[in-house]
Amino acid sequence: MPPTAPALDTVVYVANAGDGTIGSYRLDRSADQLIPLATTEAADNVMPLAVSPDRQYLYAAVRSDPLRVLSYRIEASTGELTPLGSGALYGSMAYIATDRAGRYLLAASYGGDLVSVSPIDANGVAGDATQTLGTGSRAHAIQTTPDNHHVLATNLGDDQLAQFYFADGALAPNEPAVAETATGSGPRHFVFSPNGRFVYVLGEFDATVTTFALDADSGTLSRVGVCQGLPEGHGLAPGMPREEIPDGDDTPRIWAADLHVTPDGRYLYLSERTGSTLSTLRANPDSGELHFVGTRPTVTQPRGFGIDPVGRYLVAAGELSDHLSLYRIEAASGELSHVNDVATGRKTNWVEIVSFEQP
């Protein structure tokens, strides 16, 4: 590994499911480029990833047997990942996230229709799941609310978000237990607005983004509005669960994947896999109102992407692409300007970006 410290301040981690590895890259802001750092062995079908709130640990869920979560220490000076241990997961997890204190790992299983909680010890190691709870159909993402007192989880198959109380590392259904999206939207990933007032939910099957207002006291959602995430005349049919598409049906269908918001709350970006595009939405941080701005081509089948914590760059990964693409985010317009590509592994599906304080 080349000597990157003290210039190293931002590292991009990607999960390469086809290689069973985690790739790491230095984000060089002065040159607008990604520079390969290392490839860390993980396990077959590694996805998804999560980073602890203190940026000291990275977690990787393994979706091959034995189902588990791997824990790594992040070396701030080099970005190197040091394996620490693993814990059992009782489902193939489509999404993982730590709670806001970094004491628990939350996970959602699409195939198992369940969510789980795993303790994280003082050494940063996520242990065996201590709670596994059945939820709605095709759970797809899970996160704590900003105050860490409640949890939300999407149920793609039911067009709902499950609402939970969260205390002492345990989940219990909230009242009401669910918030509904539009029928047939297929809620997949979601993000909180930086001010904590809104939740933006991506529909996998219609590429819409639904804005919910979050009641911080109750941890419950109320729908505010819906914004289209693709331009008129996009030519794609409504999506549906991939396992339900009949053999021989090659109809191009909407297949939205990932959603992220800039740190200032002014722009959202979403990826759509069938057309291999990234869309830009403009957000009003005070009202949660969204407006479609435009879309652009990107890496092939973009399942995952990330925005750096400063809000200057977006890194996109494609499951059928042999490279990552780096974009500069234009502050005044939200426009994505392509600046760099770099080789990656097979079936790259997840992106996490970690920034460290400068010495």
Tab-separated table of C-alpha atoms in Angstrom:
chain	number	residue	atom	x	y	z
A	1	MET	CA	0.000	0.000	0.000
A	2	PRO	CA	1.448	3.421	-0.898
A	3	PRO	CA	2.070	5.843	1.972
A	4	THR	CA	-1.086	7.989	1.937
A	5	ALA	CA	-0.991	9.583	5.394
A	6	PRO	CA	-1.113	12.432	6.236
A	7	ALA	CA	-3.038	13.337	3.050
A	8	LEU	CA	-5.628	10.584	3.619
A	9	ASP	CA	-8.847	12.140	4.858
A	10	THR	CA	-11.641	10.272	3.047
A	11	VAL	CA	-11.909	6.565	2.237
A	12	VAL	CA	-14.518	4.845	0.081
A	13	TYR	CA	-15.392	1.218	0.894
A	14	VAL	CA	-17.305	-0.995	-1.542
A	15	ALA	CA	-18.649	-4.536	-1.196
A	16	ASN	CA	-17.784	-6.831	-4.103
A	17	ALA	CA	-20.304	-9.660	-3.735
A	18	GLY	CA	-18.945	-11.649	-6.682
A	19	ASP	CA	-15.379	-11.662	-5.353
A	20	GLY	CA	-16.186	-11.915	-1.654
A	21	THR	CA	-14.082	-8.833	-0.955
A	22	ILE	CA	-14.282	-5.263	0.307
A	23	GLY	CA	-12.416	-2.715	-1.796
A	24	SER	CA	-11.064	0.527	-0.360
A	25	TYR	CA	-10.166	3.733	-2.180
A	26	ARG	CA	-8.770	7.089	-1.230
A	27	LEU	CA	-10.918	10.007	-2.349
A	28	ASP	CA	-8.391	12.602	-3.501
A	29	ARG	CA	-10.265	15.904	-3.414
A	30	SER	CA	-7.401	17.918	-4.874
A	31	ALA	CA	-7.331	15.776	-8.021
A	32	ASP	CA	-11.011	14.759	-8.228
A	33	GLN	CA	-10.197	11.062	-8.337
A	34	LEU	CA	-10.412	7.729	-6.545
A	35	ILE	CA	-7.119	5.969	-5.828
A	36	PRO	CA	-7.132	2.220	-4.996
A	37	LEU	CA	-5.838	1.395	-1.525
A	38	ALA	CA	-6.478	-2.273	-0.717
A	39	THR	CA	-8.711	-5.305	-1.202
A	40	THR	CA	-9.823	-7.075	1.982
A	41	GLU	CA	-11.068	-10.659	2.004
A	42	ALA	CA	-14.591	-11.033	3.375
A	43	ALA	CA	-16.876	-13.864	2.153
A	44	ASP	CA	-18.968	-14.903	-0.826
A	45	ASN	CA	-21.949	-12.623	-1.448
A	46	VAL	CA	-20.820	-9.927	0.963
A	47	MET	CA	-23.412	-7.136	1.189
A	48	PRO	CA	-24.487	-4.764	2.697
A	49	LEU	CA	-22.077	-2.532	4.683
A	50	ALA	CA	-22.454	-0.134	7.620
A	51	VAL	CA	-20.075	2.209	9.465
A	52	SER	CA	-20.185	2.981	13.187
A	53	PRO	CA	-21.090	6.543	14.223
A	54	ASP	CA	-17.535	7.167	15.471
A	55	ARG	CA	-16.116	5.956	12.124
A	56	GLN	CA	-13.881	3.416	13.868
A	57	TYR	CA	-15.613	0.224	12.698
A	58	LEU	CA	-17.065	-1.199	9.512
A	59	TYR	CA	-19.635	-4.001	9.419
A	60	ALA	CA	-20.354	-6.303	6.484
A	61	ALA	CA	-23.285	-8.710	6.237
A	62	VAL	CA	-22.651	-12.022	4.500
A	63	ARG	CA	-25.533	-13.461	2.484
A	64	SER	CA	-24.005	-16.907	1.970
A	65	ASP	CA	-23.899	-19.689	4.554
A	66	PRO	CA	-23.132	-19.310	7.353
A	67	LEU	CA	-25.167	-16.115	7.503
A	68	ARG	CA	-23.279	-13.620	9.650
A	69	VAL	CA	-21.960	-10.106	10.116
A	70	LEU	CA	-18.228	-9.404	9.952
A	71	SER	CA	-16.661	-6.644	12.050
A	72	TYR	CA	-13.562	-4.657	11.062
A	73	ARG	CA	-11.580	-1.903	12.732
A	74	ILE	CA	-10.873	1.065	10.454
A	75	GLU	CA	-7.306	2.359	10.701
A	76	ALA	CA	-7.724	6.113	10.350
A	77	SER	CA	-4.210	6.788	9.083
A	78	THR	CA	-4.368	4.282	6.218
A	79	GLY	CA	-8.000	3.195	5.764
A	80	GLU	CA	-6.904	-0.408	6.339
A	81	LEU	CA	-9.520	-2.851	7.643
A	82	THR	CA	-8.504	-5.177	10.475
A	83	PRO	CA	-10.821	-8.187	11.035
A	84	LEU	CA	-12.162	-8.351	14.585
A	85	GLY	CA	-14.754	-11.119	14.616
A	86	SER	CA	-18.207	-12.140	13.464
A	87	GLY	CA	-21.687	-12.749	14.784
A	88	ALA	CA	-24.543	-14.948	13.602
A	89	LEU	CA	-27.485	-13.500	11.696
A	90	TYR	CA	-30.663	-15.538	11.397
A	91	GLY	CA	-31.611	-14.399	7.927
A	92	SER	CA	-30.062	-13.194	4.669
A	93	MET	CA	-29.866	-9.470	5.353
A	94	ALA	CA	-30.520	-6.912	2.624
A	95	TYR	CA	-29.620	-3.968	4.870
A	96	ILE	CA	-27.700	-3.292	8.074
A	97	ALA	CA	-27.188	-0.153	10.163
A	98	THR	CA	-25.917	0.667	13.616
A	99	ASP	CA	-28.020	2.545	16.107
A	100	ARG	CA	-27.019	6.164	16.776
A	101	ALA	CA	-24.840	5.201	19.746
A	102	GLY	CA	-23.006	2.407	17.939
A	103	ARG	CA	-24.082	-0.160	20.531
A	104	TYR	CA	-26.394	-2.279	18.366
A	105	LEU	CA	-26.530	-3.516	14.792
A	106	LEU	CA	-29.939	-3.549	13.110
A	107	ALA	CA	-30.649	-5.754	10.084
A	108	ALA	CA	-33.523	-6.356	7.659
A	109	SER	CA	-34.087	-9.591	5.719
A	110	TYR	CA	-35.923	-9.424	2.385
A	111	GLY	CA	-36.252	-13.184	2.012
A	112	GLY	CA	-36.975	-13.875	5.662
A	113	ASP	CA	-39.574	-11.143	6.268
A	114	LEU	CA	-37.803	-10.235	9.497
A	115	VAL	CA	-35.636	-7.699	11.282
A	116	SER	CA	-33.034	-8.297	13.968
A	117	VAL	CA	-30.882	-6.632	16.604
A	118	SER	CA	-27.304	-7.647	17.471
A	119	PRO	CA	-25.242	-6.232	20.348
A	120	ILE	CA	-21.939	-4.495	19.598
A	121	ASP	CA	-19.365	-4.930	22.358
A	122	ALA	CA	-16.832	-2.442	23.699
A	123	ASN	CA	-14.287	-3.660	21.140
A	124	GLY	CA	-16.618	-2.848	18.243
A	125	VAL	CA	-17.540	-6.466	17.481
A	126	ALA	CA	-21.137	-7.222	16.480
A	127	GLY	CA	-22.178	-10.456	18.183
A	128	ASP	CA	-24.917	-12.991	17.501
A	129	ALA	CA	-28.363	-11.493	16.979
A	130	THR	CA	-30.254	-11.386	20.282
A	131	GLN	CA	-33.652	-10.461	18.833
A	132	THR	CA	-35.145	-11.644	15.563
A	133	LEU	CA	-38.629	-10.344	14.905
A	134	GLY	CA	-41.043	-11.170	12.108
A	135	THR	CA	-42.255	-8.132	10.200
A	136	GLY	CA	-44.125	-7.419	6.994
A	137	SER	CA	-43.391	-8.864	3.573
A	138	ARG	CA	-39.927	-8.379	2.064
A	139	ALA	CA	-38.221	-6.195	4.688
A	140	HIS	CA	-35.619	-4.084	2.918
A	141	ALA	CA	-34.097	-1.348	5.098
A	142	ILE	CA	-33.964	-0.440	8.776
A	143	GLN	CA	-32.714	2.567	10.768
A	144	THR	CA	-33.187	4.249	14.129
A	145	THR	CA	-34.736	7.691	14.275
A	146	PRO	CA	-32.314	10.561	14.996
A	147	ASP	CA	-33.052	10.474	18.746
A	148	ASN	CA	-32.417	6.682	18.828
A	149	HIS	CA	-35.739	5.999	20.574
A	150	HIS	CA	-37.592	4.501	17.615
A	151	VAL	CA	-36.888	2.362	14.553
A	152	LEU	CA	-38.360	2.341	11.046
A	153	ALA	CA	-38.165	-0.555	8.580
A	154	THR	CA	-39.499	-0.796	5.037
A	155	ASN	CA	-41.697	-3.712	4.001
A	156	LEU	CA	-41.476	-3.666	0.213
A	157	GLY	CA	-44.092	-6.373	-0.307
A	158	ASP	CA	-46.756	-4.650	1.799
A	159	ASP	CA	-46.168	-1.021	0.738
A	160	GLN	CA	-45.572	-0.133	4.375
A	161	LEU	CA	-42.972	1.055	6.850
A	162	ALA	CA	-42.983	-0.769	10.153
A	163	GLN	CA	-42.734	1.525	13.191
A	164	PHE	CA	-41.045	0.270	16.369
A	165	TYR	CA	-40.173	1.432	19.839
A	166	PHE	CA	-36.466	0.906	20.547
A	167	ALA	CA	-35.098	0.663	24.087
A	168	ASP	CA	-32.261	-1.317	25.685
A	169	GLY	CA	-31.495	-3.023	22.404
A	170	ALA	CA	-35.016	-4.365	21.873
A	171	LEU	CA	-37.721	-3.647	19.313
A	172	ALA	CA	-41.460	-3.537	20.052
A	173	PRO	CA	-44.287	-2.484	17.707
A	174	ASN	CA	-45.200	1.189	17.899
A	175	GLU	CA	-48.752	2.528	17.835
A	176	PRO	CA	-49.701	2.533	15.013
A	177	ALA	CA	-47.441	-0.296	13.904
A	178	VAL	CA	-47.141	0.795	10.259
A	179	ALA	CA	-47.195	3.792	7.925
A	180	GLU	CA	-48.384	3.223	4.369
A	181	THR	CA	-46.956	4.240	1.012
A	182	ALA	CA	-48.881	4.192	-2.265
A	183	THR	CA	-50.065	0.778	-3.439
A	184	GLY	CA	-47.530	-0.850	-5.721
A	185	SER	CA	-44.672	1.542	-4.891
A	186	GLY	CA	-42.531	-1.087	-3.159
A	187	PRO	CA	-40.787	0.976	-0.434
A	188	ARG	CA	-37.100	0.046	-0.427
A	189	HIS	CA	-34.424	2.404	0.968
A	190	PHE	CA	-35.075	5.548	2.997
A	191	VAL	CA	-33.124	8.472	4.419
A	192	PHE	CA	-33.768	11.063	7.106
A	193	SER	CA	-33.520	14.720	6.215
A	194	PRO	CA	-30.448	16.224	7.926
A	195	ASN	CA	-32.686	18.348	10.156
A	196	GLY	CA	-34.487	15.187	11.304
A	197	ARG	CA	-37.952	16.444	10.403
A	198	PHE	CA	-38.646	14.282	7.355
A	199	VAL	CA	-38.157	10.768	6.030
A	200	TYR	CA	-37.717	10.240	2.295
A	201	VAL	CA	-38.704	6.776	1.037
A	202	LEU	CA	-37.768	5.355	-2.371
A	203	GLY	CA	-40.256	3.149	-4.206
A	204	GLU	CA	-38.465	0.333	-6.013
A	205	PHE	CA	-41.358	-0.325	-8.403
A	206	ASP	CA	-42.287	3.249	-9.402
A	207	ALA	CA	-39.081	5.235	-8.686
A	208	THR	CA	-41.057	7.751	-6.634
A	209	VAL	CA	-39.823	9.354	-3.432
A	210	THR	CA	-42.454	9.724	-0.731
A	211	THR	CA	-41.925	12.395	1.915
A	212	PHE	CA	-43.131	11.634	5.429
A	213	ALA	CA	-43.115	14.053	8.364
A	214	LEU	CA	-41.560	12.443	11.439
A	215	ASP	CA	-43.137	13.047	14.830
A	216	ALA	CA	-40.044	12.881	16.999
A	217	ASP	CA	-41.967	12.254	20.227
A	218	SER	CA	-44.003	9.305	18.971
A	219	GLY	CA	-41.610	8.037	16.283
A	220	THR	CA	-44.487	7.839	13.801
A	221	LEU	CA	-44.836	9.067	10.225
A	222	SER	CA	-47.445	11.072	8.338
A	223	ARG	CA	-47.345	11.315	4.557
A	224	VAL	CA	-46.579	14.758	3.096
A	225	GLY	CA	-46.176	14.212	-0.634
A	226	VAL	CA	-44.833	12.115	-3.502
A	227	CYS	CA	-42.314	13.118	-6.187
A	228	GLN	CA	-41.571	11.317	-9.429
A	229	GLY	CA	-37.954	10.207	-9.718
A	230	LEU	CA	-37.854	9.550	-13.471
A	231	PRO	CA	-38.623	11.884	-16.384
A	232	GLU	CA	-41.810	11.660	-18.420
A	233	GLY	CA	-41.521	9.226	-21.298
A	234	HIS	CA	-38.903	7.063	-19.583
A	235	GLY	CA	-40.365	3.985	-21.278
A	236	LEU	CA	-40.236	1.602	-18.328
A	237	ALA	CA	-43.179	-0.452	-17.120
A	238	PRO	CA	-44.046	-0.502	-13.402
A	239	GLY	CA	-41.745	-2.780	-11.455
A	240	MET	CA	-42.540	-5.910	-9.499
A	241	PRO	CA	-40.617	-8.379	-7.316
A	242	ARG	CA	-37.952	-9.962	-9.525
A	243	GLU	CA	-38.821	-13.447	-8.336
A	244	GLU	CA	-42.408	-12.942	-9.588
A	245	ILE	CA	-41.517	-11.945	-13.146
A	246	PRO	CA	-42.643	-14.815	-15.431
A	247	ASP	CA	-39.997	-16.754	-17.351
A	248	GLY	CA	-39.481	-15.229	-20.768
A	249	ASP	CA	-40.894	-11.836	-19.762
A	250	ASP	CA	-38.197	-9.350	-20.733
A	251	THR	CA	-40.332	-6.227	-20.314
A	252	PRO	CA	-38.096	-3.325	-19.189
A	253	ARG	CA	-39.398	-2.491	-15.718
A	254	ILE	CA	-38.625	0.176	-13.142
A	255	TRP	CA	-36.058	-1.195	-10.681
A	256	ALA	CA	-35.044	1.640	-8.367
A	257	ALA	CA	-32.369	0.818	-5.830
A	258	ASP	CA	-30.671	3.423	-3.635
A	259	LEU	CA	-31.385	6.871	-2.210
A	260	HIS	CA	-29.180	9.487	-0.518
A	261	VAL	CA	-29.435	13.136	0.541
A	262	THR	CA	-26.755	15.822	0.634
A	263	PRO	CA	-25.634	16.999	4.105
A	264	ASP	CA	-27.303	20.379	3.591
A	265	GLY	CA	-30.618	18.656	2.810
A	266	ARG	CA	-31.036	20.452	-0.532
A	267	TYR	CA	-30.671	17.544	-2.977
A	268	LEU	CA	-31.632	13.881	-3.119
A	269	TYR	CA	-30.284	11.338	-5.579
A	270	LEU	CA	-31.731	7.970	-6.529
A	271	SER	CA	-30.483	5.132	-8.709
A	272	GLU	CA	-32.530	3.083	-11.170
A	273	ARG	CA	-31.018	-0.205	-12.347
A	274	THR	CA	-32.873	-1.106	-15.554
A	275	GLY	CA	-31.930	2.126	-17.307
A	276	SER	CA	-28.667	2.523	-15.331
A	277	THR	CA	-29.393	6.104	-14.308
A	278	LEU	CA	-29.002	8.532	-11.424
A	279	SER	CA	-31.767	11.066	-10.825
A	280	THR	CA	-31.518	14.392	-9.003
A	281	LEU	CA	-34.343	15.828	-6.885
A	282	ARG	CA	-34.325	19.276	-5.293
A	283	ALA	CA	-35.553	19.354	-1.685
A	284	ASN	CA	-36.966	22.126	0.480
A	285	PRO	CA	-35.460	21.347	3.902
A	286	ASP	CA	-38.187	23.320	5.685
A	287	SER	CA	-41.218	21.676	4.060
A	288	GLY	CA	-39.863	18.357	2.762
A	289	GLU	CA	-41.233	19.229	-0.682
A	290	LEU	CA	-39.344	17.624	-3.581
A	291	HIS	CA	-38.999	18.539	-7.250
A	292	PHE	CA	-37.545	16.405	-10.020
A	293	VAL	CA	-34.494	18.072	-11.608
A	294	GLY	CA	-33.136	15.552	-14.092
A	295	THR	CA	-31.468	12.224	-14.727
A	296	ARG	CA	-28.188	11.057	-16.210
A	297	PRO	CA	-26.610	7.728	-17.271
A	298	THR	CA	-24.210	6.032	-14.883
A	299	VAL	CA	-22.554	2.668	-14.193
A	300	THR	CA	-24.409	-0.472	-15.294
A	301	GLN	CA	-27.100	-1.637	-12.859
A	302	PRO	CA	-26.352	0.869	-10.058
A	303	ARG	CA	-27.461	-0.936	-6.924
A	304	GLY	CA	-25.542	1.285	-4.518
A	305	PHE	CA	-23.945	4.703	-4.273
A	306	GLY	CA	-22.793	7.109	-1.607
A	307	ILE	CA	-22.363	10.833	-0.940
A	308	ASP	CA	-19.287	12.000	0.944
A	309	PRO	CA	-19.942	13.657	4.341
A	310	VAL	CA	-18.948	17.077	2.970
A	311	GLY	CA	-21.532	16.799	0.190
A	312	ARG	CA	-19.100	17.478	-2.628
A	313	TYR	CA	-18.866	14.024	-4.263
A	314	LEU	CA	-21.035	11.057	-5.210
A	315	VAL	CA	-19.567	7.582	-5.822
A	316	ALA	CA	-21.685	5.100	-7.828
A	317	ALA	CA	-21.237	1.315	-8.045
A	318	GLY	CA	-22.864	-1.013	-10.569
A	319	GLU	CA	-23.460	-4.735	-10.133
A	320	LEU	CA	-22.738	-5.256	-13.826
A	321	SER	CA	-20.002	-2.628	-14.089
A	322	ASP	CA	-16.243	-3.176	-13.891
A	323	HIS	CA	-15.644	0.296	-12.463
A	324	LEU	CA	-16.816	2.863	-9.938
A	325	SER	CA	-17.758	6.335	-11.143
A	326	LEU	CA	-16.932	9.502	-9.227
A	327	TYR	CA	-19.083	12.611	-9.671
A	328	ARG	CA	-18.613	16.117	-8.359
A	329	ILE	CA	-21.816	17.626	-6.947
A	330	GLU	CA	-22.252	21.209	-8.124
A	331	ALA	CA	-23.386	23.123	-5.045
A	332	ALA	CA	-25.494	25.716	-6.842
A	333	SER	CA	-27.540	23.296	-8.964
A	334	GLY	CA	-27.070	19.791	-7.598
A	335	GLU	CA	-25.827	18.732	-11.042
A	336	LEU	CA	-23.560	15.693	-11.179
A	337	SER	CA	-20.350	16.194	-13.150
A	338	HIS	CA	-18.482	12.996	-13.986
A	339	VAL	CA	-14.801	13.337	-13.067
A	340	ASN	CA	-13.244	9.881	-12.678
A	341	ASP	CA	-13.626	6.104	-13.076
A	342	VAL	CA	-11.654	3.409	-11.265
A	343	ALA	CA	-11.651	-0.381	-11.562
A	344	THR	CA	-13.582	-2.412	-9.022
A	345	GLY	CA	-14.462	-6.036	-8.284
A	346	ARG	CA	-17.373	-8.202	-9.433
A	347	LYS	CA	-20.989	-7.495	-8.529
A	348	THR	CA	-20.139	-4.357	-6.585
A	349	ASN	CA	-23.278	-3.446	-4.702
A	350	TRP	CA	-22.661	-1.159	-1.733
A	351	VAL	CA	-20.772	2.069	-1.011
A	352	GLU	CA	-19.761	3.577	2.330
A	353	ILE	CA	-17.690	6.779	2.547
A	354	VAL	CA	-15.737	7.626	5.703
A	355	SER	CA	-14.078	10.983	6.337
A	356	PHE	CA	-11.501	11.577	9.054
A	357	GLU	CA	-10.469	14.815	10.686
A	358	GLN	CA	-7.322	16.312	9.264
A	359	PRO	CA	-4.234	16.223	11.531
